[in-house]
Coordinates of N, CA and C in Angstrom, one line a residue:
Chain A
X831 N 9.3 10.3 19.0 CA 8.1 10.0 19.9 C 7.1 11.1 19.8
X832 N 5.8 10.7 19.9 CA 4.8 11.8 19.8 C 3.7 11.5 20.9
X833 N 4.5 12.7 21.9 CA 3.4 13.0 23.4 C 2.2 13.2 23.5
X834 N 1.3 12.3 23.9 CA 0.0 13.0 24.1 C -0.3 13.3 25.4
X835 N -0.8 14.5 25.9 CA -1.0 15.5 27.0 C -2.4 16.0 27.2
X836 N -2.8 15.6 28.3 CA -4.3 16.3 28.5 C -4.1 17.5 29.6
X837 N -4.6 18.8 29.7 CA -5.2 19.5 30.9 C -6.1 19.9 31.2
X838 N -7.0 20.0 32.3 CA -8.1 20.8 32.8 C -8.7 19.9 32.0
X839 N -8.6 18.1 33.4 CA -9.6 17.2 32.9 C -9.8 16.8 31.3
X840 N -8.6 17.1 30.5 CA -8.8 17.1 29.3 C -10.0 17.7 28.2
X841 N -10.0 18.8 29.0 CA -10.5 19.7 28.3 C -10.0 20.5 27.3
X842 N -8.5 20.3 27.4 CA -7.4 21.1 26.3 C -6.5 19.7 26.3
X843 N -6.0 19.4 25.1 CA -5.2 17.6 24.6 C -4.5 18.4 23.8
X844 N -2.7 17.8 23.7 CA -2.0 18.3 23.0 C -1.2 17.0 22.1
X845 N -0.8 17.4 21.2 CA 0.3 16.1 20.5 C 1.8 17.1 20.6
X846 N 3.0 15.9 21.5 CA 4.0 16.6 21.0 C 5.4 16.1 20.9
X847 N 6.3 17.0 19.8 CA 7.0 15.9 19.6 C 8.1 17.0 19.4
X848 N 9.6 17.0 19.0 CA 10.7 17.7 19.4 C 11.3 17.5 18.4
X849 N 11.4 18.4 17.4 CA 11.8 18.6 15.6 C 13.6 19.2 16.1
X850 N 14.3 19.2 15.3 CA 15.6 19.8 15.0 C 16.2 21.5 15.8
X851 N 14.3 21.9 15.2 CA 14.4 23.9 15.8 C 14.3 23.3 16.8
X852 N 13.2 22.7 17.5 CA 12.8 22.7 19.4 C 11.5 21.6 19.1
X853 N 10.9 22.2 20.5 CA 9.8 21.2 20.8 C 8.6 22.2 20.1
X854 N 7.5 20.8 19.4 CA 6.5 21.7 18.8 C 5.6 21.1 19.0
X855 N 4.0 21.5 19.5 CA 2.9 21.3 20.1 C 1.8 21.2 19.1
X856 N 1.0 20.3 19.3 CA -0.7 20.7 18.2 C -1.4 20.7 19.3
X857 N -2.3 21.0 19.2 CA -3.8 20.8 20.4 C -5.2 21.2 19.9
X858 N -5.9 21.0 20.4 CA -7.4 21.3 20.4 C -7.8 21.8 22.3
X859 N -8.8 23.0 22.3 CA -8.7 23.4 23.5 C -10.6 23.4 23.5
X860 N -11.4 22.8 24.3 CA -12.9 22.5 24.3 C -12.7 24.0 24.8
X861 N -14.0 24.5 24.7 CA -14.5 26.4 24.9 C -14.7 26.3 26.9
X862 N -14.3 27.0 27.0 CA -13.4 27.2 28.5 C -12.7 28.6 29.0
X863 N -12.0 28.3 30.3 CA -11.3 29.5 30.3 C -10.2 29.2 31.0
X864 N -8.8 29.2 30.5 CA -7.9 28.5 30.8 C -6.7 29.4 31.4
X865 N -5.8 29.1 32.4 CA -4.5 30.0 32.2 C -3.4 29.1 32.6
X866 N -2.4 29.5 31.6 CA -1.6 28.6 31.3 C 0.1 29.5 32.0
X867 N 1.0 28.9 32.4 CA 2.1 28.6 32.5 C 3.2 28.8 31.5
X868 N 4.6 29.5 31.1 CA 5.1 29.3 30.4 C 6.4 28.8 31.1
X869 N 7.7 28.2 30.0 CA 8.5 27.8 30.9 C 9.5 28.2 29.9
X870 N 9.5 28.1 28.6 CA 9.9 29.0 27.5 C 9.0 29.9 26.5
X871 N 9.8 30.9 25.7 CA 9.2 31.6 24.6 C 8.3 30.6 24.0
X872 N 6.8 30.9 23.5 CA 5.9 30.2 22.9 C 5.7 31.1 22.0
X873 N 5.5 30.5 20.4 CA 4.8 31.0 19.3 C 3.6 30.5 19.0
X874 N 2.1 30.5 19.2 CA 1.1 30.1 18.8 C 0.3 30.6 17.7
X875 N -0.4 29.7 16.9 CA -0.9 30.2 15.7 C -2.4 29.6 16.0
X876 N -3.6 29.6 16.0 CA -5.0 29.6 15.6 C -4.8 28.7 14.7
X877 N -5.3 27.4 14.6 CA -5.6 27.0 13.1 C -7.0 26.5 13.0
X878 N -7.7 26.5 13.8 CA -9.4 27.2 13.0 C -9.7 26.9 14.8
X879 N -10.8 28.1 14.5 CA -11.4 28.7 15.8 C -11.0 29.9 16.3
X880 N -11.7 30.4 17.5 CA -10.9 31.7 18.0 C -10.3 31.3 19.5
X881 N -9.6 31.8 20.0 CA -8.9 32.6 21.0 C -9.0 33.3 21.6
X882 N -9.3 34.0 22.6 CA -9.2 35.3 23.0 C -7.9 35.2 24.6
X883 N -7.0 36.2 23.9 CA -5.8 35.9 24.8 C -5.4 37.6 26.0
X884 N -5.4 37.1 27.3 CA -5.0 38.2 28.0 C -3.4 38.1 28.4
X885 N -2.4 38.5 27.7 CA -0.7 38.6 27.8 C -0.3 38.7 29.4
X886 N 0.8 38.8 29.6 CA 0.7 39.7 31.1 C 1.1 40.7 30.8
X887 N 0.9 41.6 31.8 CA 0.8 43.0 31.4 C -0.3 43.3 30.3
X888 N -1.0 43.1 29.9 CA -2.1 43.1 28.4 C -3.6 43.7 29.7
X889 N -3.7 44.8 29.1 CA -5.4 45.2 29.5 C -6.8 44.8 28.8
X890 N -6.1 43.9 28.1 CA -7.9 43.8 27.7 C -7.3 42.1 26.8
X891 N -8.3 41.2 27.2 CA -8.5 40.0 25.8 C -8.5 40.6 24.6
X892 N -7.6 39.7 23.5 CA -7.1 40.2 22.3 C -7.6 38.8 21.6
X893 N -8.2 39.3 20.6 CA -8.9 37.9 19.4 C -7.9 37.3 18.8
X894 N -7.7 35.8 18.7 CA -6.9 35.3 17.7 C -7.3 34.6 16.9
X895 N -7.9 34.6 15.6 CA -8.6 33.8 15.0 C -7.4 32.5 13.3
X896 N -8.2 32.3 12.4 CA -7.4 31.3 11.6 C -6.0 32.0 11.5
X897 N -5.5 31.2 11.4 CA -3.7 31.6 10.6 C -3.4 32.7 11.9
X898 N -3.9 33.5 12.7 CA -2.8 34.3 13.3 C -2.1 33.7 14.5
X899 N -1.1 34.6 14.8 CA 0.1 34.3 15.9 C 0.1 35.3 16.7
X900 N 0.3 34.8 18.0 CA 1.2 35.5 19.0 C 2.2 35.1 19.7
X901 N 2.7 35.7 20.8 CA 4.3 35.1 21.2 C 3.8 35.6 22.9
X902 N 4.4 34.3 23.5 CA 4.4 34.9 24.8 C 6.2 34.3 25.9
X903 N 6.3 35.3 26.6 CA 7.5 35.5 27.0 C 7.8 33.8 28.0
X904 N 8.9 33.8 28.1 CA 9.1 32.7 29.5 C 8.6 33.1 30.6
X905 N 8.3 31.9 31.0 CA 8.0 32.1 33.0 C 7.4 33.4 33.1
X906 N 5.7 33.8 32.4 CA 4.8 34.3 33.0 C 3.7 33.4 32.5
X907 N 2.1 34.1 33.0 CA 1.2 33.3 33.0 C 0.6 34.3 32.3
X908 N -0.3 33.2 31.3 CA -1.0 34.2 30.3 C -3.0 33.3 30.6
X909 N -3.1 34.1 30.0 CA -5.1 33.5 30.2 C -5.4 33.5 28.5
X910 N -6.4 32.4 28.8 CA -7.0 32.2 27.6 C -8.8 31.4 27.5
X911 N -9.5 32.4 26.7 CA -10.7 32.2 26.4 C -11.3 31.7 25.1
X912 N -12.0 30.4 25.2 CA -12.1 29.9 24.3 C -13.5 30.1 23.9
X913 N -13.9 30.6 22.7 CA -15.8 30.1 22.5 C -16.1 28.8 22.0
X914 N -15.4 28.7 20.9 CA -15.4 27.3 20.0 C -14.3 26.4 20.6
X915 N -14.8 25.1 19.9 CA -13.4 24.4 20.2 C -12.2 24.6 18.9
X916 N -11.2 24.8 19.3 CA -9.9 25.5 18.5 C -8.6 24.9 18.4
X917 N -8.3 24.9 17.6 CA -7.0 24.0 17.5 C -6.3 24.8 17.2
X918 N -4.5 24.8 17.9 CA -3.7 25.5 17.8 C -2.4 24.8 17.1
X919 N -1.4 25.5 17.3 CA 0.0 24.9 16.9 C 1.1 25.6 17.8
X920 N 1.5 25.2 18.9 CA 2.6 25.7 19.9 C 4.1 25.6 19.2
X921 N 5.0 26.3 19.2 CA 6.6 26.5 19.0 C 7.0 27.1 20.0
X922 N 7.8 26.0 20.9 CA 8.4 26.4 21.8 C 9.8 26.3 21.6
X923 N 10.4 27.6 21.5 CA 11.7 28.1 21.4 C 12.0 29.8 21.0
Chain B
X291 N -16.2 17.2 22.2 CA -15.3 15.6 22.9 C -14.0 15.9 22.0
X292 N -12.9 15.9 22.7 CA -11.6 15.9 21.9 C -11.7 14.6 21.8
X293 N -11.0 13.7 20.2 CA -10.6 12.3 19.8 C -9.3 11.6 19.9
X294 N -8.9 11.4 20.7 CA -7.3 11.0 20.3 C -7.4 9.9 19.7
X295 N -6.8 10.0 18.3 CA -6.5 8.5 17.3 C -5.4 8.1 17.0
X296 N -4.7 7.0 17.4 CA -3.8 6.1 16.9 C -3.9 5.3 15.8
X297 N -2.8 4.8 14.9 CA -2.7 4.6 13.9 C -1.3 4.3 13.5
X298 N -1.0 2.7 12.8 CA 0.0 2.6 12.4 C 1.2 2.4 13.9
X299 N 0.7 1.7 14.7 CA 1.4 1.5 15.9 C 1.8 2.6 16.6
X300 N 1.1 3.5 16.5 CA 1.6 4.7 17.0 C 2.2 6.1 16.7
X301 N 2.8 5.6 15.4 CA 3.7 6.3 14.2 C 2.5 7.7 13.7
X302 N 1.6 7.7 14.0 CA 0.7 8.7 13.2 C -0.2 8.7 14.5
X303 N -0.6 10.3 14.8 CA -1.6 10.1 16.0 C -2.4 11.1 15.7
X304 N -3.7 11.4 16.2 CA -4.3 12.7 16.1 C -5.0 12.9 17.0
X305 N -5.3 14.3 17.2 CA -6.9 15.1 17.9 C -7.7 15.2 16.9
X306 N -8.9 15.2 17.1 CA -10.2 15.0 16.7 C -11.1 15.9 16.8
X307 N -12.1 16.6 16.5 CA -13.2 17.6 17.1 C -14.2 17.8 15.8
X308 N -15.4 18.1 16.1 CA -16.4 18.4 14.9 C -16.9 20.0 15.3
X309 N -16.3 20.8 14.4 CA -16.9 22.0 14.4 C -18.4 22.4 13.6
X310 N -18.9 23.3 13.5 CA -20.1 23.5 13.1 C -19.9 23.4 11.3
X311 N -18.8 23.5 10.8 CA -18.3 23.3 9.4 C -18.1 22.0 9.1
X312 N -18.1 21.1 10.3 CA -17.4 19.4 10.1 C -16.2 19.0 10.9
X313 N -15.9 17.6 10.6 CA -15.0 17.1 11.2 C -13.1 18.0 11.2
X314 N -12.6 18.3 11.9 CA -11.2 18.3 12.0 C -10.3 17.5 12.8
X315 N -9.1 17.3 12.2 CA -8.0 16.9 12.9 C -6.7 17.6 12.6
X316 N -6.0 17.8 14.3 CA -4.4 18.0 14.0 C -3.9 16.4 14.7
X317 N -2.8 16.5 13.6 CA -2.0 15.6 13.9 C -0.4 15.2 13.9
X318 N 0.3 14.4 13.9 CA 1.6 14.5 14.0 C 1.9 12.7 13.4
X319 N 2.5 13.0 12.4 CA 3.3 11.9 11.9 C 5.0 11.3 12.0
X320 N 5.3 10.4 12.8 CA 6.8 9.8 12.8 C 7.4 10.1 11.2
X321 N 8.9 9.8 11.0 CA 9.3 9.4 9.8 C 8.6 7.7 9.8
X322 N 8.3 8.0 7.9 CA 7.8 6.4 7.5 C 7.1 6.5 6.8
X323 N 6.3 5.7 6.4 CA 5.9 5.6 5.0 C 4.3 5.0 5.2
X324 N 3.4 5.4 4.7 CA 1.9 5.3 5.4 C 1.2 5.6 4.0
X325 N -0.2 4.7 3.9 CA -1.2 5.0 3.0 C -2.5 5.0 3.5
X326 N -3.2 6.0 3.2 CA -4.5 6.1 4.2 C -5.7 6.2 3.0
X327 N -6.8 5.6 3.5 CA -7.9 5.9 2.7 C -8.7 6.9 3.5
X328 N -9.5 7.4 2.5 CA -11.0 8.6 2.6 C -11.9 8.2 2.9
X329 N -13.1 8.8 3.5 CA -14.2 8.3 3.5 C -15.1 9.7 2.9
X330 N -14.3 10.8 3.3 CA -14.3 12.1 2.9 C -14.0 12.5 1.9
X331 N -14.2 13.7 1.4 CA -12.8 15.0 1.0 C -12.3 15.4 2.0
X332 N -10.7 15.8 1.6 CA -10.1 16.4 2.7 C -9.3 16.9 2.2
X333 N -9.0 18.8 3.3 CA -8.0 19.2 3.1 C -6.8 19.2 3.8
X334 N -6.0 19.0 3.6 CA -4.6 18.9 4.4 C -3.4 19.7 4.3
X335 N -2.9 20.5 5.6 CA -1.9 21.4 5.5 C -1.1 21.0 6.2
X336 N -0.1 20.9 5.5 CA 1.2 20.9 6.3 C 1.6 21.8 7.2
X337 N 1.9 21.9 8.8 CA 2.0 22.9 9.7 C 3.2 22.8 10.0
X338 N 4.5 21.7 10.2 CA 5.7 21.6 10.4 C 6.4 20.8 9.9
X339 N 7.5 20.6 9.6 CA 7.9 19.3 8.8 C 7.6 19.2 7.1
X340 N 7.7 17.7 6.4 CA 7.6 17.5 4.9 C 6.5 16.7 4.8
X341 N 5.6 16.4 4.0 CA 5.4 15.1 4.0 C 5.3 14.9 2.1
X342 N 5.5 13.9 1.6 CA 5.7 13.4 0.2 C 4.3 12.8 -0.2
X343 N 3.9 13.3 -1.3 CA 2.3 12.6 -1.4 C 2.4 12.0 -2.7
X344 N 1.6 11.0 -2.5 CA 1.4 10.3 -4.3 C -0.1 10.4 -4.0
X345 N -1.0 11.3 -4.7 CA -2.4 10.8 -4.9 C -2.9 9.9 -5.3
X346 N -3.9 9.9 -5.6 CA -4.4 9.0 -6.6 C -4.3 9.3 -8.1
X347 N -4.1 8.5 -9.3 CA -3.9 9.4 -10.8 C -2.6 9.7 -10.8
X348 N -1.9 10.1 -9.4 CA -0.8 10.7 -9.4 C 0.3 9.8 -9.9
X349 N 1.5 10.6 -10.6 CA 2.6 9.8 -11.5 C 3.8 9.5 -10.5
X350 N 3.9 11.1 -9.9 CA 4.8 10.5 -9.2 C 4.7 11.6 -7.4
X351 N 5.4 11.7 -6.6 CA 5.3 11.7 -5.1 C 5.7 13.6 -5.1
X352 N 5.1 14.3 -4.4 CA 4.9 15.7 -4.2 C 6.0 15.9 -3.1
X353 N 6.0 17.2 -2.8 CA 6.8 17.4 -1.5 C 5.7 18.7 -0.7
X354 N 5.2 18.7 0.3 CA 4.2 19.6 0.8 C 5.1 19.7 2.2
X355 N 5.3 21.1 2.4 CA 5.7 21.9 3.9 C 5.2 23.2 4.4
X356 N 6.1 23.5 5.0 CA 5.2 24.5 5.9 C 4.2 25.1 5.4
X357 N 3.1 25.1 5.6 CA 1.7 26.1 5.3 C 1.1 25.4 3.9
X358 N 2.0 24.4 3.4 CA 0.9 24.2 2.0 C -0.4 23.4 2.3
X359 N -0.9 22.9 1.3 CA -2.2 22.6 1.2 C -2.5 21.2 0.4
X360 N -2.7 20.4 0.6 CA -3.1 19.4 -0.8 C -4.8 18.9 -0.7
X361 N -5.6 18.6 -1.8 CA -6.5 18.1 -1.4 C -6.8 16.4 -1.9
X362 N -7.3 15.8 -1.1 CA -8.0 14.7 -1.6 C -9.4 14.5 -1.7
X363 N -9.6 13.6 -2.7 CA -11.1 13.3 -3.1 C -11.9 11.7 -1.7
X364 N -13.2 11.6 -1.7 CA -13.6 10.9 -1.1 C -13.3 10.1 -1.7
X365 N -13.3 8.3 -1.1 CA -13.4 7.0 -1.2 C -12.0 6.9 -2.1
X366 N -10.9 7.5 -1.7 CA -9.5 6.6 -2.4 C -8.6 6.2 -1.4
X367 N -8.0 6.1 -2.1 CA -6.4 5.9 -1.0 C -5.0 6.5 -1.7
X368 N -4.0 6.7 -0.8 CA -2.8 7.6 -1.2 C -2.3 7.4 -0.3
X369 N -0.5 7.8 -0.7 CA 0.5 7.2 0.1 C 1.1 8.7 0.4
X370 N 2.0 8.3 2.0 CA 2.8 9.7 2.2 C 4.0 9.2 2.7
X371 N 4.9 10.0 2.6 CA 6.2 9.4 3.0 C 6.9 10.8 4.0
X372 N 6.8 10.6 4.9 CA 7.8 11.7 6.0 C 9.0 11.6 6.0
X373 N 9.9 12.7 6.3 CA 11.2 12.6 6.2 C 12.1 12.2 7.7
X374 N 10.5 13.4 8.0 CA 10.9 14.5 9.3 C 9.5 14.4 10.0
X375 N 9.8 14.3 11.6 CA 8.4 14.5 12.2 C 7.5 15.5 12.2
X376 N 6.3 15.7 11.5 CA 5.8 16.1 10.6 C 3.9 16.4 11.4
X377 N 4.1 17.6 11.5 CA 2.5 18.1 12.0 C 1.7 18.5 10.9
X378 N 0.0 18.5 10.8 CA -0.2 18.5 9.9 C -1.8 19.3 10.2
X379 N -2.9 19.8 9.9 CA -4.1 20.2 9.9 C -5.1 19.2 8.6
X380 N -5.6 18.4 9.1 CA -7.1 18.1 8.4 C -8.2 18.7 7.9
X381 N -8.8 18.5 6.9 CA -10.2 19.3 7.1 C -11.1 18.4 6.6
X382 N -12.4 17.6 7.1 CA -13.2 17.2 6.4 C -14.2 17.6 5.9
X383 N -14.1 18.2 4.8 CA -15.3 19.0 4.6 C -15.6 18.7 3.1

């Protein structure tokens, strides 16, 4: 089955669906300023656009542009700044 | 405007968005067997999963996964065959 998910008025839309490793996410996020929730380890990758991501504990917004990744832990909340609209790729596990 | 597109009863879905470079889509494909036409060129990366391509010209069926790339030309059609539920990046450009 492949989930479709809207948040923040559908300003951020995700597709998702649950492969063999775990559950994996696509999305597009409209330019915004979002903070998000985790409930497990997330791997996110940029796949065109930028990001700008505040971790917890993280002192300053960090750029994430095409092809890069970051990871963010379980059960904290992380912020996220969009200029463009950007599509991502979530791995949750 | 995020697009959500269905397709194929549901089996193939996407997001949508037009960046200052052109159209994109991520998307996510069921296992099954699907043939789509162009109206574009497009590039296509595989982000999770397999998908099997016969181009056009083509002799016989490819295998594309994680991170590869294939391109198609405008106004054809081509078949893909998933194994595995299967995420993917667009590019219309």
């Amino acid at each position: 089955m492949i989930d479709v998910n809207q948040y923040f008025d559908g300003a951020v839309k995700s597709l998702g669906y649950t492969s063999a490793e775990g559950k994996t996410t696509v999305g597009v996020m409209e330019p915004g300023e979002y903070e998000f929730g985790t409930s497990q380890h997330e791997t996110m990758t940029v796949l065109e656009g930028e990001l700008h991501i505040l971790l917890p504990h993280g002192e300053a917004f960090q750029s994430y542009t095409n092809g890069q990744t970051f990871e963010v832990e379980a059960n904290v909340t992380f912020k996220v700044k969009a200029s463009l609209q950007t599509s991502y790729l979530c791995k949750y596990r």
